[in-house]
Coordinates of C-alpha atoms in Angstrom, one line a residue:
Chain A
M470 CA 29.1 -25.8 100.7
S471 CA 30.1 -24.6 104.3
L472 CA 27.8 -24.0 107.0
V473 CA 28.3 -21.9 110.2
V474 CA 26.5 -23.4 113.2
V475 CA 26.1 -21.1 116.3
G476 CA 25.2 -22.2 119.7
S477 CA 26.1 -23.9 122.9
V478 CA 28.9 -26.4 123.4
A479 CA 28.2 -27.9 126.8
Y480 CA 28.6 -30.7 129.2
D481 CA 25.4 -32.6 130.1
G482 CA 24.6 -34.7 133.0
V483 CA 21.6 -37.2 131.8
E484 CA 19.6 -39.9 133.4
T485 CA 17.2 -42.0 131.2
P486 CA 15.5 -45.1 132.0
H487 CA 18.5 -47.2 130.4
G488 CA 21.2 -45.3 132.5
K489 CA 22.8 -42.3 134.1
V490 CA 26.0 -40.5 132.9
D491 CA 27.3 -37.7 135.2
R492 CA 29.1 -35.6 132.7
M493 CA 29.3 -35.8 128.8
L494 CA 29.8 -33.5 125.7
G495 CA 26.6 -31.9 124.9
G496 CA 25.0 -28.4 123.7
A497 CA 23.0 -27.7 120.5
A498 CA 25.6 -26.5 118.4
T499 CA 27.7 -29.8 119.3
Y500 CA 24.7 -31.9 118.1
I501 CA 23.9 -29.7 115.3
G502 CA 27.3 -29.4 114.1
L503 CA 27.9 -33.3 114.3
A504 CA 24.8 -34.1 112.6
A505 CA 25.4 -31.6 109.6
S506 CA 29.2 -32.7 109.4
F507 CA 27.8 -35.8 107.6
F508 CA 26.6 -33.8 104.7
A509 CA 28.8 -30.6 104.6
P510 CA 31.8 -28.6 106.0
V511 CA 30.9 -27.1 109.3
K512 CA 32.3 -24.3 111.1
I513 CA 31.2 -23.8 114.8
V514 CA 30.8 -20.5 116.6
A515 CA 30.6 -21.3 120.6
V516 CA 32.3 -20.7 123.8
V517 CA 33.6 -23.2 126.4
G518 CA 35.6 -22.8 129.6
D519 CA 39.1 -24.0 130.3
D520 CA 37.9 -27.2 131.5
F521 CA 36.8 -28.1 128.1
A522 CA 38.5 -31.3 127.3
P523 CA 40.9 -31.7 124.6
E524 CA 39.3 -35.1 123.4
D525 CA 35.9 -33.6 123.1
S526 CA 37.7 -30.9 120.6
D527 CA 39.2 -33.8 119.0
L528 CA 36.0 -35.3 118.3
L529 CA 34.6 -32.4 116.5
A530 CA 37.7 -31.8 114.6
A531 CA 37.4 -35.4 113.6
H532 CA 34.0 -34.7 111.9
G533 CA 36.0 -32.0 109.9
I534 CA 34.3 -29.1 111.9
D535 CA 36.1 -25.9 112.0
L536 CA 36.9 -24.8 115.5
E537 CA 38.3 -21.2 114.8
G538 CA 35.1 -20.0 116.2
L539 CA 35.1 -22.0 119.5
E540 CA 36.2 -19.4 122.1
H541 CA 38.2 -20.7 125.0
V542 CA 37.5 -18.6 128.1
P543 CA 38.6 -18.8 131.8
G544 CA 35.7 -20.3 134.2
K545 CA 33.9 -23.5 133.6
T546 CA 31.8 -25.0 130.3
F547 CA 27.7 -24.5 130.3
F548 CA 26.5 -27.6 132.7
W549 CA 23.0 -28.9 132.2
E550 CA 21.6 -31.8 134.0
G551 CA 18.1 -33.3 133.4
K552 CA 16.1 -36.5 134.1
Y553 CA 13.8 -38.0 131.7
S554 CA 10.4 -39.7 132.6
P555 CA 10.1 -43.5 132.2
D556 CA 8.6 -43.1 128.9
M557 CA 11.4 -40.5 127.9
N558 CA 8.5 -37.8 126.5
D559 CA 9.3 -35.5 129.3
R560 CA 12.2 -34.3 131.1
V561 CA 12.9 -32.3 134.3
T562 CA 15.9 -29.9 134.3
L563 CA 17.8 -30.6 137.6
R564 CA 20.6 -28.2 137.1
T565 CA 21.4 -25.2 134.7
D566 CA 24.7 -23.6 135.3
L567 CA 25.4 -21.3 132.3
N568 CA 29.1 -20.5 133.4
V569 CA 31.0 -19.1 130.5
F570 CA 28.1 -19.1 128.3
A571 CA 26.3 -16.3 130.3
G572 CA 28.7 -13.9 128.5
F573 CA 28.4 -15.3 125.2
N574 CA 28.7 -13.0 122.5
P575 CA 29.2 -14.8 119.3
K576 CA 32.3 -13.3 117.1
L577 CA 32.4 -14.5 113.6
P578 CA 36.2 -15.2 112.6
E579 CA 37.0 -13.5 109.4
S580 CA 37.1 -17.1 107.6
Y581 CA 33.6 -17.9 108.6
R582 CA 32.0 -14.6 107.1
A583 CA 31.7 -15.6 103.5
A584 CA 30.1 -18.9 104.3
P585 CA 26.5 -19.4 102.4
Y586 CA 24.8 -21.2 105.2
L587 CA 23.7 -20.4 108.8
L588 CA 22.0 -22.5 111.4
L589 CA 21.0 -20.4 114.7
G590 CA 20.8 -22.8 117.4
N591 CA 18.5 -21.7 120.3
I592 CA 20.3 -18.9 122.0
Q593 CA 19.1 -15.1 122.8
P594 CA 17.5 -13.7 119.8
A595 CA 19.4 -10.7 119.8
L596 CA 22.6 -12.5 119.4
Q597 CA 21.2 -14.9 116.7
Q598 CA 20.5 -11.1 115.0
S599 CA 24.2 -10.1 115.4
V600 CA 25.5 -13.3 113.7
R601 CA 23.0 -12.9 111.1
A602 CA 24.3 -9.3 110.6
Q603 CA 28.1 -10.6 110.3
M604 CA 27.4 -12.5 107.6
P605 CA 26.9 -10.7 104.3
S606 CA 26.8 -13.5 101.4
L607 CA 24.5 -15.8 103.1
R608 CA 22.2 -18.1 100.7
L609 CA 20.0 -19.4 103.5
A610 CA 19.6 -18.6 107.3
G611 CA 17.4 -19.8 109.8
G612 CA 17.3 -21.5 113.4
D613 CA 15.7 -22.7 116.2
T614 CA 14.3 -20.6 119.4
M615 CA 12.2 -21.8 122.6
N616 CA 9.4 -21.2 124.7
Y617 CA 11.7 -18.8 127.1
W618 CA 12.1 -16.5 124.4
I619 CA 8.8 -16.7 122.7
R620 CA 7.3 -15.6 126.0
D621 CA 9.7 -13.4 127.5
Y622 CA 11.6 -11.8 124.6
R623 CA 8.7 -11.7 122.1
E624 CA 9.6 -8.5 120.3
E625 CA 13.2 -9.1 120.0
L626 CA 12.5 -12.5 118.4
L627 CA 10.1 -11.2 116.0
E628 CA 12.5 -8.7 114.8
T629 CA 14.9 -11.5 114.5
L630 CA 12.6 -13.9 112.7
R631 CA 12.0 -11.4 110.1
D632 CA 15.2 -11.9 108.3
W633 CA 15.3 -15.8 108.5
D634 CA 14.6 -18.1 105.4
F635 CA 13.4 -21.0 107.9
L636 CA 12.3 -21.8 111.5
L637 CA 12.7 -25.2 112.9
I638 CA 10.6 -25.7 116.2
N639 CA 8.4 -28.1 118.0
D640 CA 4.7 -28.2 118.0
S641 CA 4.0 -26.5 121.5
E642 CA 6.5 -23.5 120.2
A643 CA 4.8 -23.0 117.4
R644 CA 1.4 -23.2 119.0
M645 CA 2.8 -20.5 121.6
L646 CA 4.1 -18.3 119.1
S647 CA 1.1 -18.0 116.8
G648 CA -1.4 -18.4 119.5
E649 CA -3.0 -21.0 117.2
H650 CA -3.8 -24.3 118.5
N651 CA -4.3 -26.0 115.0
L652 CA -0.8 -26.5 113.3
R653 CA -2.1 -25.6 109.8
R654 CA -3.3 -22.3 111.1
A655 CA -0.3 -21.9 113.4
A656 CA 1.8 -22.5 110.4
A657 CA 0.2 -19.7 108.2
K658 CA 0.8 -17.1 111.5
V659 CA 4.4 -18.0 111.9
M660 CA 5.4 -17.7 108.3
E661 CA 3.6 -14.3 108.3
M662 CA 6.5 -13.5 110.7
G663 CA 9.3 -13.9 108.0
P664 CA 10.4 -17.5 107.3
R665 CA 9.4 -19.0 104.1
T666 CA 10.1 -22.4 105.5
L667 CA 8.6 -23.6 108.8
V668 CA 9.5 -27.3 110.1
V669 CA 7.5 -28.3 113.0
K670 CA 9.2 -30.9 115.0
R671 CA 6.8 -33.5 116.8
G672 CA 9.5 -35.7 118.3
E673 CA 8.8 -39.3 118.0
Y674 CA 5.9 -38.6 115.7
G675 CA 7.9 -36.9 113.2
A676 CA 7.8 -33.4 111.5
I677 CA 5.9 -31.3 109.5
L678 CA 7.2 -29.1 106.6
F679 CA 5.5 -25.9 105.5
A680 CA 6.6 -24.3 102.5
D681 CA 5.3 -22.6 99.4
G682 CA 1.5 -23.0 100.3
C683 CA 2.0 -26.9 101.1
H684 CA 3.0 -29.1 103.7
F685 CA 4.9 -32.3 103.7
I686 CA 4.1 -35.0 106.7
A687 CA 6.9 -36.9 107.8
P688 CA 6.5 -39.6 110.5
G689 CA 9.0 -40.6 113.1
Y690 CA 11.4 -43.4 112.4
L691 CA 10.5 -46.1 114.7
L692 CA 13.5 -46.9 116.9
E693 CA 13.8 -50.5 118.5
D694 CA 15.4 -48.6 121.6
V695 CA 15.7 -45.4 122.5
F696 CA 18.7 -44.8 124.9
D697 CA 18.8 -41.1 125.2
P698 CA 16.6 -38.4 123.4
T699 CA 18.9 -35.6 124.5
G700 CA 20.1 -33.6 121.0
A701 CA 17.6 -35.5 118.9
G702 CA 15.8 -32.3 117.9
D703 CA 19.3 -30.5 117.2
C704 CA 20.7 -33.4 114.9
F705 CA 17.2 -32.9 113.0
A706 CA 18.1 -29.5 112.5
G707 CA 21.6 -30.5 111.5
G708 CA 20.6 -33.1 109.2
F709 CA 18.2 -30.8 107.6
I710 CA 20.5 -27.8 107.4
G711 CA 23.3 -30.0 106.4
Y712 CA 21.4 -31.5 103.3
L713 CA 20.5 -28.2 101.8
A714 CA 24.0 -27.1 102.1
A715 CA 25.3 -30.4 100.1
R716 CA 22.7 -29.6 97.5
G717 CA 23.6 -26.1 97.4
V718 CA 20.2 -24.6 97.3
N719 CA 19.9 -20.9 96.8
P720 CA 16.7 -19.1 97.1
A721 CA 18.3 -16.0 95.2
T722 CA 18.6 -17.8 91.9
G723 CA 15.3 -19.7 92.0
P724 CA 12.8 -21.1 94.7
V725 CA 14.1 -23.9 96.5
E726 CA 12.8 -27.4 95.0
L727 CA 10.2 -28.9 97.6
Q728 CA 11.6 -32.1 96.8
D729 CA 15.1 -30.9 98.5
L730 CA 13.1 -29.5 101.4
R731 CA 11.0 -33.1 102.1
R732 CA 14.4 -34.7 101.7
A733 CA 16.0 -32.8 104.1
V734 CA 13.2 -33.1 106.5
I735 CA 13.8 -36.7 106.3
Y736 CA 17.7 -36.6 106.7
G737 CA 16.6 -34.2 109.7
S738 CA 14.7 -37.4 111.2
V739 CA 17.6 -39.9 110.2
M740 CA 20.1 -37.8 112.4
G741 CA 17.7 -37.4 115.0
S742 CA 16.8 -41.1 115.2
F743 CA 20.6 -42.1 115.2
C744 CA 21.2 -39.6 118.3
C745 CA 18.8 -41.4 120.1
E746 CA 20.4 -44.6 119.8
N747 CA 23.0 -44.4 122.6
F748 CA 23.8 -41.8 125.2
G749 CA 24.8 -38.0 124.2
V750 CA 27.0 -38.1 121.1
D751 CA 28.2 -41.4 121.4
R752 CA 26.3 -42.8 118.3
F753 CA 28.0 -40.2 115.9
R754 CA 31.6 -41.7 117.1
T755 CA 30.8 -44.5 115.0
L756 CA 28.1 -43.6 112.6
T757 CA 29.2 -43.6 108.8
R758 CA 27.5 -41.9 105.8
E759 CA 26.6 -45.1 104.4
E760 CA 24.7 -46.1 107.4
V761 CA 22.8 -42.7 106.9
E762 CA 22.1 -43.5 103.6
E763 CA 20.8 -47.0 104.5
R764 CA 18.5 -45.4 107.1
Y765 CA 17.3 -43.0 104.5
R766 CA 16.2 -46.0 102.3
E767 CA 14.7 -47.9 105.1
F768 CA 12.7 -44.7 105.9
K769 CA 11.3 -44.9 102.3
A770 CA 10.6 -48.4 102.4
C771 CA 8.8 -48.0 105.7
T772 CA 6.4 -45.0 104.4
D773 CA 5.9 -45.6 100.6
F774 CA 2.4 -46.7 99.7
Chain B
M388 CA -17.4 -58.4 99.2
S389 CA -19.4 -58.2 102.1
L390 CA -18.2 -57.3 105.6
V391 CA -20.1 -57.9 109.0
V392 CA -19.7 -55.3 111.5
V393 CA -20.5 -56.0 115.3
G394 CA -20.7 -53.1 118.1
S395 CA -22.4 -50.7 119.7
V396 CA -25.1 -48.2 118.0
A397 CA -25.9 -45.5 120.3
Y398 CA -26.7 -41.9 121.1
D399 CA -24.0 -39.7 122.0
G400 CA -23.8 -36.4 124.0
V401 CA -20.6 -34.7 123.0
E402 CA -19.0 -31.6 124.0
T403 CA -15.8 -30.2 122.1
P404 CA -14.5 -26.7 122.1
H405 CA -16.3 -26.1 118.8
G406 CA -19.8 -26.9 120.4
K407 CA -22.1 -29.1 122.1
V408 CA -24.7 -31.6 120.7
D409 CA -26.9 -33.2 123.6
R410 CA -27.8 -36.2 121.6
M411 CA -26.7 -37.5 118.2
L412 CA -26.2 -41.0 116.4
G413 CA -23.0 -42.6 117.4
G414 CA -21.7 -46.0 118.7
A415 CA -18.6 -48.2 117.1
A416 CA -20.9 -50.1 114.9
T417 CA -22.3 -47.0 113.3
Y418 CA -19.1 -45.1 112.7
I419 CA -17.1 -48.4 111.5
G420 CA -20.2 -49.2 109.3
L421 CA -20.9 -45.8 107.9
A422 CA -17.1 -45.6 107.0
A423 CA -16.5 -49.2 105.6
S424 CA -20.0 -48.7 103.1
F425 CA -17.8 -46.4 101.1
F426 CA -16.0 -49.5 99.9
A427 CA -17.9 -52.6 100.4
P428 CA -21.4 -53.6 101.7
V429 CA -21.8 -53.6 105.0
K430 CA -24.2 -56.0 107.3
I431 CA -24.6 -54.7 110.9
V432 CA -25.1 -56.6 114.2
A433 CA -26.2 -54.4 117.1
V434 CA -28.9 -53.8 119.5
V435 CA -31.2 -50.3 119.6
G436 CA -33.9 -49.8 122.4
D437 CA -37.4 -48.7 121.1
D438 CA -36.3 -45.0 121.3
F439 CA -34.1 -45.6 118.0
A440 CA -35.1 -43.1 115.4
P441 CA -36.3 -44.0 112.2
E442 CA -34.0 -41.3 110.5
D443 CA -31.1 -42.9 112.0
S444 CA -32.0 -46.1 110.6
D445 CA -32.5 -44.4 107.2
L446 CA -29.3 -42.9 107.3
L447 CA -27.5 -46.4 107.4
A448 CA -30.0 -47.9 104.8
A449 CA -29.3 -45.1 102.7
H450 CA -25.4 -46.1 102.7
G451 CA -26.6 -49.6 101.6
I452 CA -26.1 -51.0 105.2
D453 CA -28.2 -54.0 105.6
L454 CA -29.8 -53.6 109.2
E455 CA -31.5 -57.3 109.5
G456 CA -29.0 -57.7 112.2
L457 CA -30.0 -54.7 114.0
E458 CA -32.0 -55.8 117.1
H459 CA -34.9 -53.7 118.2
V460 CA -35.8 -54.5 121.9
P461 CA -38.0 -52.6 124.6
G462 CA -36.0 -50.1 126.7
K463 CA -33.5 -47.1 125.8
T464 CA -30.6 -47.2 123.3
F465 CA -27.0 -47.1 124.8
F466 CA -26.4 -43.5 125.8
W467 CA -22.6 -42.2 126.2
E468 CA -22.0 -38.3 127.0
G469 CA -18.4 -37.1 127.2
K470 CA -16.6 -33.8 127.2
Y471 CA -13.2 -33.3 125.3
S472 CA -10.2 -31.1 126.3
P473 CA -9.4 -27.7 124.7
D474 CA -7.1 -29.4 122.7
M475 CA -9.4 -32.6 122.1
N476 CA -6.4 -35.2 122.9
D477 CA -8.3 -36.0 126.0
R478 CA -11.9 -36.5 126.7
V479 CA -13.4 -37.1 130.2
T480 CA -16.9 -39.6 130.2
L481 CA -19.9 -37.7 131.7
R482 CA -22.0 -40.7 131.7
T483 CA -22.6 -44.1 130.4
D484 CA -25.9 -45.7 130.1
L485 CA -25.7 -49.1 128.8
N486 CA -29.3 -49.5 128.7
V487 CA -30.4 -52.4 126.2
F488 CA -26.6 -52.7 125.4
A489 CA -26.3 -54.3 128.8
G490 CA -28.1 -57.5 127.4
F491 CA -26.5 -57.5 124.0
N492 CA -25.6 -61.1 122.5
P493 CA -25.1 -60.5 119.1
K494 CA -27.0 -63.3 116.9
L495 CA -26.1 -63.2 113.2
P496 CA -29.3 -63.6 110.6
E497 CA -28.7 -66.5 108.7
S498 CA -28.1 -64.1 105.6
Y499 CA -24.8 -62.7 107.4
R500 CA -23.0 -66.2 108.0
A501 CA -21.4 -66.4 104.6
A502 CA -20.0 -63.0 104.5
P503 CA -16.2 -63.3 104.0
Y504 CA -15.2 -60.3 106.2
L505 CA -15.5 -59.4 109.9
L506 CA -14.9 -56.4 112.1
L507 CA -15.4 -56.8 115.6
G508 CA -15.8 -53.5 117.3
N509 CA -15.1 -53.0 120.9
I510 CA -17.2 -55.2 123.1
Q511 CA -16.6 -58.1 125.5
P512 CA -14.1 -60.3 124.3
A513 CA -16.2 -63.4 124.7
L514 CA -19.0 -61.9 122.4
Q515 CA -16.7 -61.2 119.9
Q516 CA -15.7 -65.0 119.9
S517 CA -19.2 -66.1 119.8
V518 CA -19.7 -63.9 116.6
R519 CA -16.4 -65.5 114.9
A520 CA -17.6 -68.7 115.7
Q521 CA -21.1 -68.2 113.9
M522 CA -19.1 -67.4 110.6
P523 CA -17.6 -70.6 109.3
S524 CA -16.5 -69.1 105.8
L525 CA -14.3 -66.1 107.1
R526 CA -11.7 -64.9 105.1
L527 CA -10.5 -62.2 107.3
A528 CA -11.4 -61.5 110.8
G529 CA -10.3 -58.9 113.4
G530 CA -11.4 -56.0 115.3
D531 CA -10.7 -53.9 118.3
T532 CA -10.4 -54.0 122.1
M533 CA -9.7 -51.6 125.1
N534 CA -8.0 -51.1 128.1
Y535 CA -10.8 -52.1 130.3
W536 CA -10.6 -55.6 128.5
I537 CA -7.0 -55.9 128.4
R538 CA -7.0 -55.2 132.4
D539 CA -10.0 -57.3 133.6
Y540 CA -10.6 -59.7 131.1
R541 CA -7.1 -60.5 130.0
E542 CA -7.2 -64.5 129.7
E543 CA -10.7 -64.2 127.7
L544 CA -9.2 -61.6 125.6
L545 CA -6.2 -63.6 124.8
E546 CA -8.3 -66.7 123.9
T547 CA -10.3 -64.5 121.7
L548 CA -7.3 -62.7 119.9
R549 CA -5.8 -66.4 118.9
D550 CA -8.1 -66.6 115.9
W551 CA -8.3 -63.0 114.6
D552 CA -6.3 -62.0 111.6
F553 CA -5.7 -58.8 112.5
L554 CA -6.2 -56.4 115.6
L555 CA -6.5 -52.6 115.7
I556 CA -5.6 -50.9 118.8
N557 CA -4.2 -47.6 119.8
D558 CA -0.5 -47.1 121.3
S559 CA -1.5 -47.0 125.0
E560 CA -3.4 -50.3 124.5
A561 CA -0.6 -51.8 122.7
R562 CA 1.7 -51.2 125.6
M563 CA -0.9 -52.4 128.3
L564 CA -1.6 -55.4 126.3
S565 CA 2.1 -56.5 125.5
G566 CA 3.9 -54.9 128.8
E567 CA 6.5 -53.2 126.5
H568 CA 6.9 -49.5 126.0
N569 CA 8.7 -49.7 122.9
L570 CA 6.2 -50.2 120.1
R571 CA 8.4 -52.3 118.0
R572 CA 8.7 -54.7 120.8
A573 CA 5.0 -54.2 121.8
A574 CA 4.0 -55.2 118.4
A575 CA 6.0 -58.0 118.3
K576 CA 4.5 -59.5 121.6
V577 CA 1.1 -58.9 120.5
M578 CA 1.4 -60.8 117.1
E579 CA 2.5 -63.6 119.0
M580 CA -1.0 -63.7 120.5
G581 CA -2.4 -64.3 117.2
P582 CA -3.2 -61.6 114.8
R583 CA -0.6 -61.4 111.8
T584 CA -1.4 -58.0 111.3
L585 CA -1.5 -55.2 113.8
V586 CA -2.2 -51.6 113.4
V587 CA -1.7 -49.4 116.2
K588 CA -3.5 -46.0 115.9
R589 CA -1.9 -42.9 117.2
G590 CA -4.5 -40.4 116.8
E591 CA -3.8 -37.1 115.1
Y592 CA -0.2 -39.0 114.5
G593 CA -1.4 -41.8 112.4
A594 CA -0.9 -45.4 112.7
I595 CA 1.9 -47.8 112.3
L596 CA 1.1 -51.5 110.6
F597 CA 2.9 -54.6 111.3
A598 CA 2.9 -57.4 109.2
D599 CA 5.2 -60.1 107.9
G600 CA 8.1 -58.7 109.7
C601 CA 8.0 -55.3 108.4
H602 CA 6.1 -52.0 109.4
F603 CA 4.6 -49.2 107.7
I604 CA 4.4 -45.5 109.5
A605 CA 1.8 -43.6 108.3
P606 CA 1.4 -40.1 109.5
G607 CA -2.0 -38.6 110.4
Y608 CA -3.8 -36.2 107.9
L609 CA -3.2 -32.5 109.1
L610 CA -6.8 -31.4 109.4
E611 CA -7.5 -27.7 109.1
D612 CA -10.0 -28.1 111.9
V613 CA -10.9 -31.0 114.3
F614 CA -14.7 -30.2 115.3
D615 CA -15.2 -33.8 116.9
P616 CA -12.8 -36.6 117.5
T617 CA -15.5 -38.8 118.5
G618 CA -15.7 -42.0 116.3
A619 CA -12.4 -41.3 114.4
G620 CA -10.7 -44.5 115.5
D621 CA -13.8 -46.7 114.3
C622 CA -13.8 -44.9 111.2
F623 CA -10.4 -45.8 110.7
A624 CA -11.1 -49.3 111.4
G625 CA -13.9 -49.0 109.0
G626 CA -11.9 -47.5 106.1
F627 CA -9.1 -50.2 106.9
I628 CA -11.3 -53.3 106.6
G629 CA -13.8 -51.6 103.8
Y630 CA -10.9 -51.5 101.4
L631 CA -9.5 -54.8 102.2
A632 CA -13.0 -56.3 101.5
A633 CA -13.3 -54.2 98.4
R634 CA -10.0 -55.7 97.3
G635 CA -11.2 -59.2 98.1
V636 CA -8.1 -60.3 99.8
N637 CA -8.0 -64.1 100.8
P638 CA -5.1 -65.0 103.1
A639 CA -6.3 -68.6 102.5
T640 CA -5.1 -68.4 98.6
G641 CA -1.9 -66.7 99.4
P642 CA -0.2 -64.1 101.5
V643 CA -2.3 -60.7 101.7
E644 CA 0.1 -58.1 99.9
L645 CA 1.8 -55.7 102.3
Q646 CA 0.8 -52.9 99.5
D647 CA -2.9 -53.8 100.0
L648 CA -2.3 -53.4 103.7
R649 CA -0.6 -50.0 103.4
R650 CA -3.4 -48.8 101.3
A651 CA -5.7 -49.9 103.8
V652 CA -4.1 -47.9 106.7
I653 CA -4.1 -44.9 104.5
Y654 CA -7.8 -45.0 103.6
G655 CA -8.5 -45.8 107.5
S656 CA -6.6 -42.4 107.9
V657 CA -8.5 -40.7 105.4
M658 CA -12.0 -42.0 106.8
G659 CA -10.9 -41.0 110.2
S660 CA -9.9 -37.5 109.2
F661 CA -13.2 -37.3 107.5
C662 CA -14.8 -38.2 110.7
C663 CA -13.2 -35.4 112.7
E664 CA -14.3 -32.7 110.3
N665 CA -18.0 -32.6 111.7
F666 CA -20.0 -33.3 114.7
G667 CA -20.9 -37.3 115.2
V668 CA -21.7 -38.8 111.9
D669 CA -22.6 -35.3 110.1
R670 CA -19.7 -35.5 107.5
F671 CA -20.8 -38.9 106.3
R672 CA -24.3 -37.4 105.1
T673 CA -22.6 -35.5 102.4
L674 CA -19.2 -37.5 101.8
T675 CA -18.7 -39.0 98.3
R676 CA -16.4 -41.5 97.2
E677 CA -14.9 -39.1 94.8
E678 CA -14.0 -37.0 98.1
V679 CA -12.7 -40.1 99.6
E680 CA -10.2 -40.7 96.5
E681 CA -9.2 -37.1 96.6
R682 CA -7.8 -37.2 100.0
Y683 CA -6.2 -40.0 99.4
R684 CA -4.5 -38.7 96.6
E685 CA -3.9 -35.6 98.8
F686 CA -2.3 -37.9 101.3
K687 CA 0.2 -39.2 98.7
A688 CA 0.9 -35.6 97.7
C689 CA 1.6 -34.7 101.3
T690 CA 3.9 -37.6 102.3
D691 CA 5.8 -38.4 99.3
F692 CA 9.7 -37.9 99.1

């Protein structure tokens, strides 16, 4: 079942304790799309400039990603540069050039509108809303947001969230959005805003799923080496929605099975963990579906008691 | 199977966002002993001053804890005062009066020496060594340490660890002891120092068990309210060793089952989570074994996929 992914396609400059890359393919929609493509057919909506390299389009296309909604406009592609702390739990942004992304106004190709699944990457809430409104036959819609929208676009964000089935945010964002420090209470408040499913991402510590009055706590996969955490949260989102799309879940015909949501969280963690194993999207150049399944089984083996 | 617990019995002054208590029963041996007492008979080795209140002895005795090794000497009981940050992930020590604890030289009563299990709370490594040496028929011995001993008593600590079956430390201590940031590599280095089992505690994020070439990742229990985290790590240790003592594990007759170690970690998390639900040891005044089992089952339900 196909999945529409909206967000940034960008170039990133990244420095971690393992090295420095001046310019490489990045952006939320890129990471979400690549991760989700291991589970379901993906259609991307994003904008790039005339500097966007054919080999980067080719990589996305090689993963079966539909690029009809990838708008090419005159100007430069969104560029972000950041540097990670020695333990890679923090990073500073050194440069953000929105470039063509500043005028991003997502328009869905006709062939995208009937897709049943939608993942809205972290962009301005009003744009997320406009995409949601262009898709009349959605089964499941949700996405991500960030501190900037929570703080400065609160009303717009709250209006947007009202129509989402799920929200994926990190723990500090959940606290900021709800005004509650305790995650159980924070989750209860956030779910009153609309989404019936909330996934709180906790970086290397995993994630917590809240749904249907229950919660599910998933620890993070313990990596031998973290080369570059850029995009890991987006890959989590891609694995999560990709698995649900593959399962064909449909809240309109009955409640989504908790077991499906739990497994979606684990697949999210699996995809996030692969993302960290190399710089940028490099791990996805060689990753196979069999490796994904193997890591899922390893996750099970490492957490069972 | 009985368990000897060595460490501090103290009075604590604690301030958290939920309130302030000027003076209450505390200390590593107190927390470890109370938590372990839900699983196995405990024998405490510690020192207190002549200000130690009979009702505090009574609380320990009411949990079946053997107090023959609780030495009473003239002077004041160890006093510690601390204040937690608003999110309770950090704390500052406002006062440490070692008092009678400064001269602590643990002597095991004759009736303790044949006990098969030993948990060495966080005290000077040489003292931990001397206790270990007084127990010839141990099945399983291990304990805790801290940054101070790792930094300033490194050789003494390394000599001590050589004879331990297991070590329980937090993630920053594991990194400091090994000189490795990555926890998988840190664990491998620490286990070369002696302990065949390593538990890395991660506070609210749970714990990771390393044993037998495998690891087990346990998320933290998600509490509705954290009133006071003081002693949670010690209660984790108490639940961990208490469960293993109750199971009667014996590495001399065959490898300890990984399933037992995994469950011991979960019981450790369970006891740590109860500890946070009230100030000091208060939650243990009313806690029942049935509540412990219920939370263990809840843990299972919240982590299964």
